[in-house]
GROMACS .gro file of N, CA, C and O in nm:
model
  344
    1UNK      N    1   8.840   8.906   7.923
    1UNK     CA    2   8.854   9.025   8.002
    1UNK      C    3   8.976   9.010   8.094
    1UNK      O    4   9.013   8.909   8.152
    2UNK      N    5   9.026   9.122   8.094
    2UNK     CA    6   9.165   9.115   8.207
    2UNK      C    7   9.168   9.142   8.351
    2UNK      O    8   9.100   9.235   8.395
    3UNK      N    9   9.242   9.071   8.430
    3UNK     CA   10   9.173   9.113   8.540
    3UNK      C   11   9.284   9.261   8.593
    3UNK      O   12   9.405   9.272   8.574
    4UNK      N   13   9.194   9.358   8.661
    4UNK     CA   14   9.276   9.458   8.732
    4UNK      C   15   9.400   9.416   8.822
    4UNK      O   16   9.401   9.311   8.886
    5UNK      N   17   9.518   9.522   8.820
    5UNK     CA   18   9.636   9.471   8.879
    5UNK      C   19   9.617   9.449   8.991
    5UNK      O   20   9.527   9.522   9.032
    6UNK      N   21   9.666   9.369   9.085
    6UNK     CA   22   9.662   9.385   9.190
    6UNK      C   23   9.732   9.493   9.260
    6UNK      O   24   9.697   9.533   9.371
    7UNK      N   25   9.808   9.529   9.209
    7UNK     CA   26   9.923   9.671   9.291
    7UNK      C   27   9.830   9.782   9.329
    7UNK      O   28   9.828   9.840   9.437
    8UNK      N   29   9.749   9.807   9.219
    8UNK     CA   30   9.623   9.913   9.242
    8UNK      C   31   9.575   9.930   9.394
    8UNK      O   32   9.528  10.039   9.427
    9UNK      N   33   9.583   9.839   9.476
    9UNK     CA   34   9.506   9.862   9.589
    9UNK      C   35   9.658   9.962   9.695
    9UNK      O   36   9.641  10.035   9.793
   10UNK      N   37   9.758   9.936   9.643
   10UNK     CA   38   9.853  10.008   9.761
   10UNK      C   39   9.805  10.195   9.694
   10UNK      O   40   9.844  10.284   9.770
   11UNK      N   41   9.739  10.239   9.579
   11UNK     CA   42   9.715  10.343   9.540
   11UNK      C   43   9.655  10.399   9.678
   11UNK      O   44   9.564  10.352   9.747
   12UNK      N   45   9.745  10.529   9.699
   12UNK     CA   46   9.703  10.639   9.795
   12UNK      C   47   9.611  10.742   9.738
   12UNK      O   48   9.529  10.714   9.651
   13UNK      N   49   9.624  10.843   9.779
   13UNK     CA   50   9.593  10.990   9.771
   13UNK      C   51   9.720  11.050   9.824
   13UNK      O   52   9.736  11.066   9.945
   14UNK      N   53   9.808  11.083   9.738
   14UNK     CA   54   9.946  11.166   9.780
   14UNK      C   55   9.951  11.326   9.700
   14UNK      O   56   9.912  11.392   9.604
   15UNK      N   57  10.037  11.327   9.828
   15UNK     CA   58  10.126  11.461   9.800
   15UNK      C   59  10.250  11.451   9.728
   15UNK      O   60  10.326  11.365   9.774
   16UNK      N   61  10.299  11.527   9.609
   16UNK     CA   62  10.452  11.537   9.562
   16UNK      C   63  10.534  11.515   9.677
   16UNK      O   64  10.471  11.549   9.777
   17UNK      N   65  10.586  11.496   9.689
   17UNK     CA   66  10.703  11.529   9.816
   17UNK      C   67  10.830  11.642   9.804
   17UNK      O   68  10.897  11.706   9.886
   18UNK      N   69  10.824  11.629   9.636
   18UNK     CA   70  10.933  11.742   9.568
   18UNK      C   71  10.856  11.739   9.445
   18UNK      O   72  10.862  11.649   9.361
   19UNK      N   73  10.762  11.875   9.437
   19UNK     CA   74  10.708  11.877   9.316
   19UNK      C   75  10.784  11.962   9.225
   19UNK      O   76  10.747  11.986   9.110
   20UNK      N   77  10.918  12.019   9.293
   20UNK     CA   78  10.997  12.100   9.165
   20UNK      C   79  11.065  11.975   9.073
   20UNK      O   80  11.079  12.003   8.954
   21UNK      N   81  11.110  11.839   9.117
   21UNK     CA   82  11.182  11.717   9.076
   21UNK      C   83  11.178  11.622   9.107
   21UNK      O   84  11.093  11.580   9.186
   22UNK      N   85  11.259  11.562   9.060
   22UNK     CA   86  11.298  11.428   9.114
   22UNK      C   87  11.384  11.422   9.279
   22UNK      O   88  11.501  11.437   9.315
   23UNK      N   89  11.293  11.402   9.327
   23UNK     CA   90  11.432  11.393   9.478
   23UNK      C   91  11.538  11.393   9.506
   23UNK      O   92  11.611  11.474   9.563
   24UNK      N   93  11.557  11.245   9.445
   24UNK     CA   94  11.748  11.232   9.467
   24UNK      C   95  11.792  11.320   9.381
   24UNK      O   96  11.874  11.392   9.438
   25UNK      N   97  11.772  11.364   9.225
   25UNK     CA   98  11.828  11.419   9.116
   25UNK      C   99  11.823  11.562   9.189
   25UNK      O  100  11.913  11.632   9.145
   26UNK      N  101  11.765  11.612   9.263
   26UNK     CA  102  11.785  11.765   9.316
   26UNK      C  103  11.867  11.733   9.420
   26UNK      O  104  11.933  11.828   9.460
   27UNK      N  105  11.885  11.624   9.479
   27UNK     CA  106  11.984  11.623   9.625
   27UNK      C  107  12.149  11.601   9.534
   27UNK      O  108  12.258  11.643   9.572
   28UNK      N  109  12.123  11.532   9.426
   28UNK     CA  110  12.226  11.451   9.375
   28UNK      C  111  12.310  11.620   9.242
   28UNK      O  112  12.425  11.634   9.201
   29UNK      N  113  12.204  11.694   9.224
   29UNK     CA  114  12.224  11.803   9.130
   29UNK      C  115  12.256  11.690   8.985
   29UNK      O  116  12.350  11.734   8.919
   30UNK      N  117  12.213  11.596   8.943
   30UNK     CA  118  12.229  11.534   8.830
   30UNK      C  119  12.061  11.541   8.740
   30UNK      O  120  11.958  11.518   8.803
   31UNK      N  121  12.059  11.573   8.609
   31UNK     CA  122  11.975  11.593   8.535
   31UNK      C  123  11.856  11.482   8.545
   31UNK      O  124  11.877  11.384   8.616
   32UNK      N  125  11.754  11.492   8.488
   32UNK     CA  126  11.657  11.423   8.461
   32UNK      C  127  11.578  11.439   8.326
   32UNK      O  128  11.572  11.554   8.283
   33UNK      N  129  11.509  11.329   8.243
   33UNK     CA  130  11.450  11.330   8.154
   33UNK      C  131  11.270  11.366   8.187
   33UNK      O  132  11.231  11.483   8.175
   34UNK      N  133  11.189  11.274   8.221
   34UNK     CA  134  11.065  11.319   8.304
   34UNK      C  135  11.081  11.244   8.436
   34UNK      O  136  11.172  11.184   8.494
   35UNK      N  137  10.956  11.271   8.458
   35UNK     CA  138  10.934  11.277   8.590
   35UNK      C  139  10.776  11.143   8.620
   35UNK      O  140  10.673  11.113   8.560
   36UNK      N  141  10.834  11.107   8.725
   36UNK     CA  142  10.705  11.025   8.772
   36UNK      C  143  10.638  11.061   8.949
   36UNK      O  144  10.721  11.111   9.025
   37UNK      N  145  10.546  11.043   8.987
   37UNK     CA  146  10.494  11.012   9.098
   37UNK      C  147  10.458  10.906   9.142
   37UNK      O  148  10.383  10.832   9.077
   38UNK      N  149  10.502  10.875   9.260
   38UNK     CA  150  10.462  10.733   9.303
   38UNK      C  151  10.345  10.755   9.405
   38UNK      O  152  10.341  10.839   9.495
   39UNK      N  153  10.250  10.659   9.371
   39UNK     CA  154  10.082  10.711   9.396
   39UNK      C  155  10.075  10.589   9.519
   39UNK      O  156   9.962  10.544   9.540
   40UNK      N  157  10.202  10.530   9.610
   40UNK     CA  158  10.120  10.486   9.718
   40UNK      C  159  10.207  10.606   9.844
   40UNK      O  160  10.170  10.586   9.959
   41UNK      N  161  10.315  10.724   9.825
   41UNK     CA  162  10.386  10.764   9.923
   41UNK      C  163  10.401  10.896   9.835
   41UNK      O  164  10.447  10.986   9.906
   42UNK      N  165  10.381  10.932   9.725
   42UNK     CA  166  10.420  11.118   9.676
   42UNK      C  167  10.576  11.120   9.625
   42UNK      O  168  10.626  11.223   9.581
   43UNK      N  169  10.638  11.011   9.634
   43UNK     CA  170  10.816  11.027   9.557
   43UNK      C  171  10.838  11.072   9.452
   43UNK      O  172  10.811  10.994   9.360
   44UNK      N  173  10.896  11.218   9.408
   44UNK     CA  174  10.925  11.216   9.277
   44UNK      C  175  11.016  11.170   9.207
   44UNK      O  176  11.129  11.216   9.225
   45UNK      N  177  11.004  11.107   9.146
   45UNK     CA  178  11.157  11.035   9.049
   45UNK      C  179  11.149  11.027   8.916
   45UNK      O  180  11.068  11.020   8.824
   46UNK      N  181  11.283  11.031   8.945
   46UNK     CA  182  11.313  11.031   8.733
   46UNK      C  183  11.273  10.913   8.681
   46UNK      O  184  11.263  10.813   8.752
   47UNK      N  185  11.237  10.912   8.515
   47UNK     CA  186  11.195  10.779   8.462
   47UNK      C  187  11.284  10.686   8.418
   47UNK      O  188  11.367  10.655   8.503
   48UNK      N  189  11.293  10.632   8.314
   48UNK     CA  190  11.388  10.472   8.284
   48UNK      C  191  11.455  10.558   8.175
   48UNK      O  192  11.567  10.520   8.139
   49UNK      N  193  11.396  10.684   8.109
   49UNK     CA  194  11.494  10.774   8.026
   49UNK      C  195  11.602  10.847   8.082
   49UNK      O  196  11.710  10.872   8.029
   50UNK      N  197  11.563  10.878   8.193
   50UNK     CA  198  11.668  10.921   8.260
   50UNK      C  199  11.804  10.880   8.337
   50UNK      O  200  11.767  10.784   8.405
   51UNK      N  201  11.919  10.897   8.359
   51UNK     CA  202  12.002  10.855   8.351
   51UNK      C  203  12.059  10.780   8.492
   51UNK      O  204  12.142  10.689   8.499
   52UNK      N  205  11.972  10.860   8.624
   52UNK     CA  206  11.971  10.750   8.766
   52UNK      C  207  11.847  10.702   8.751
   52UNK      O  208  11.839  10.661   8.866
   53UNK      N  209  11.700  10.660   8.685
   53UNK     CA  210  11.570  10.565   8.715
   53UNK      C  211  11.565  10.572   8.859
   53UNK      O  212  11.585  10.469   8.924
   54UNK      N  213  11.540  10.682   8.916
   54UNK     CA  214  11.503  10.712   9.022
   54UNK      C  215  11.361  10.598   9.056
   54UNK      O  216  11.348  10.504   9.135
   55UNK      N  217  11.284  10.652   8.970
   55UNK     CA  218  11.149  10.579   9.000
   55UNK      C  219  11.122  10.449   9.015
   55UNK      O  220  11.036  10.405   9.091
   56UNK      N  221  11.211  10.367   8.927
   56UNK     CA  222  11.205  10.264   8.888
   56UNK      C  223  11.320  10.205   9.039
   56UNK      O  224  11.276  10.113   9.108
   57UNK      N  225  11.420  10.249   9.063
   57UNK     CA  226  11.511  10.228   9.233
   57UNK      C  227  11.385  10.249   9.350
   57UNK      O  228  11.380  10.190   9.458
   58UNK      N  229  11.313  10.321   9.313
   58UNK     CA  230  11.187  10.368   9.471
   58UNK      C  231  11.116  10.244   9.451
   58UNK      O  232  11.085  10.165   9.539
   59UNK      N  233  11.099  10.236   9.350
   59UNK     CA  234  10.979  10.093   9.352
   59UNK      C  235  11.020   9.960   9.377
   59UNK      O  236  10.944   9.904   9.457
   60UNK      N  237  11.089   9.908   9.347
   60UNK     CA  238  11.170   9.825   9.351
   60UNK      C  239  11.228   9.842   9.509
   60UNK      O  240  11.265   9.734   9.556
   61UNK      N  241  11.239   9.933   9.581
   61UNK     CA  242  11.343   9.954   9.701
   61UNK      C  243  11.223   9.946   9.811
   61UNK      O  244  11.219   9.890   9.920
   62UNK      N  245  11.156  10.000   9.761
   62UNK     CA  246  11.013  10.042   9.903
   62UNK      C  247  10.896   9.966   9.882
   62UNK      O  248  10.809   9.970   9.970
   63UNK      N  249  10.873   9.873   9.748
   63UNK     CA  250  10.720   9.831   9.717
   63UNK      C  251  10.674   9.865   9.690
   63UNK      O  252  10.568   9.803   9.696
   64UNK      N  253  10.662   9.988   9.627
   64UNK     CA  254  10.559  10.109   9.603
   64UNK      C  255  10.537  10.067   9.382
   64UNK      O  256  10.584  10.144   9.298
   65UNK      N  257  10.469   9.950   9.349
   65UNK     CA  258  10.509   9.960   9.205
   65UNK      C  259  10.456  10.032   9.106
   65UNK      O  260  10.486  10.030   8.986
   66UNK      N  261  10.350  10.117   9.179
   66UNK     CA  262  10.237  10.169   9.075
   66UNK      C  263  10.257  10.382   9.095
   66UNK      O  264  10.222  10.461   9.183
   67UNK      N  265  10.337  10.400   8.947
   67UNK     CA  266  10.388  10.517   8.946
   67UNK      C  267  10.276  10.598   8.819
   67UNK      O  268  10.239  10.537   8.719
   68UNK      N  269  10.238  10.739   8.848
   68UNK     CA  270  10.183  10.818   8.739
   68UNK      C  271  10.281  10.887   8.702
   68UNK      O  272  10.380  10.910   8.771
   69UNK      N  273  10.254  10.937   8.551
   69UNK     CA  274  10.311  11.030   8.487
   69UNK      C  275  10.346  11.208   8.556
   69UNK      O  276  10.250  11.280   8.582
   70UNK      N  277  10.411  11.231   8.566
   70UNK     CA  278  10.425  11.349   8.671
   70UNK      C  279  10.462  11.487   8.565
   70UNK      O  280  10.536  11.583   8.584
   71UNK      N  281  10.374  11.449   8.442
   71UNK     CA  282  10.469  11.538   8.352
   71UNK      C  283  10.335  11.613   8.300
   71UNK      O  284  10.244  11.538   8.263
   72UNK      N  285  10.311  11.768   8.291
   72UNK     CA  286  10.184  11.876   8.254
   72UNK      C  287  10.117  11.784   8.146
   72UNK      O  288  10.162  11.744   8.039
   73UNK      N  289  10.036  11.770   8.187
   73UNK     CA  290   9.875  11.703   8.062
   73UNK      C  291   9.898  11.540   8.056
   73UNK      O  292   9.817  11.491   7.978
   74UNK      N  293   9.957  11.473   8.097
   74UNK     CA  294  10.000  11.369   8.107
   74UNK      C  295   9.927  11.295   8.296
   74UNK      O  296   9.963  11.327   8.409
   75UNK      N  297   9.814  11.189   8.248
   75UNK     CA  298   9.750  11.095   8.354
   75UNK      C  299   9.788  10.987   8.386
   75UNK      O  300   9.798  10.956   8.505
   76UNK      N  301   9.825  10.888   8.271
   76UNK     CA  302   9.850  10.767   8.270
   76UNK      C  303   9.933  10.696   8.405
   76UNK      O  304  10.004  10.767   8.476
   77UNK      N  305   9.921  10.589   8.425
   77UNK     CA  306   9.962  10.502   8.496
   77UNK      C  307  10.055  10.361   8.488
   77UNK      O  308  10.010  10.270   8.417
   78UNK      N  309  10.156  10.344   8.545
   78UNK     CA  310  10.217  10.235   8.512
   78UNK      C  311  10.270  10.158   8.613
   78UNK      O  312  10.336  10.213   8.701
   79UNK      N  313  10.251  10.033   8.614
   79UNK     CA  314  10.329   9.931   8.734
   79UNK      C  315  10.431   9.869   8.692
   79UNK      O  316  10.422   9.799   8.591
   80UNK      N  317  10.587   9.888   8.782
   80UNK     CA  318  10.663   9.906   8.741
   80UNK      C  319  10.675   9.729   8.768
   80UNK      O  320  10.747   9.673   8.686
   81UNK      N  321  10.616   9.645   8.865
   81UNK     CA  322  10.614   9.478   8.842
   81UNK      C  323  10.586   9.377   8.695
   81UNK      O  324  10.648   9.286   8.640
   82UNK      N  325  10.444   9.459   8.668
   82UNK     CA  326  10.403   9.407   8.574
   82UNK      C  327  10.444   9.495   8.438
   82UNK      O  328  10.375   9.460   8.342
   83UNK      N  329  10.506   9.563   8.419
   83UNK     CA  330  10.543   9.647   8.299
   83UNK      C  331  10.448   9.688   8.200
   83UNK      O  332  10.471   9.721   8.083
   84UNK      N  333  10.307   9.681   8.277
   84UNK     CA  334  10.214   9.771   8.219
   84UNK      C  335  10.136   9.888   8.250
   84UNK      O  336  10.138   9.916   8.370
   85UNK      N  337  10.072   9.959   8.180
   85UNK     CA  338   9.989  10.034   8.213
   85UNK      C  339   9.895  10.000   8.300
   85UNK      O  340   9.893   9.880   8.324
   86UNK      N  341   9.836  10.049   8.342
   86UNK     CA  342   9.711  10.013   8.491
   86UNK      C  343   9.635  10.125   8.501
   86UNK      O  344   9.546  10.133   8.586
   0.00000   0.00000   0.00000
């Protein structure tokens, strides 16, 4: 059996902070592929398809490693330390 991540515990209850985008990519006017939420502060950022990895710079920059899918019908979860799902 595996044990649960530890990152799981910085998991909030957030708000989008920019639920039309990605943050910087709307401050920056540069495109995005999808979109993630970061579930310990509400950051929206672009993913590792996209061409600034917004999400993947927030996590890495603030601690925050455990990002959801921010994209319609889409739940899943991923920690951007351990490079798995969670």
């Amino acid at each position: 059996m595996t044990a649960p991540d530890p990152h799981l515990s910085l998991v909030r209850p957030v708000t989008p902070r920019t639920p039309q985008g990605c943050e910087e990519c709307l401050r920056l006017g540069s495109p995005w592929v999808h979109l993630r939420l970061c579930l310990t502060c509400g950051h929206v950022g672009c993913c590792d398809s996209s061409p600034l990895k917004h999400a993947r710079q927030h996590a890495g920059a603030d601690a925050h490693p455990i990002v959801q899918s921010f994209e319609p019908g889409e739940d899943w979860r991923w920690c951007f330390v351990h490079e798995a799902m969670v």
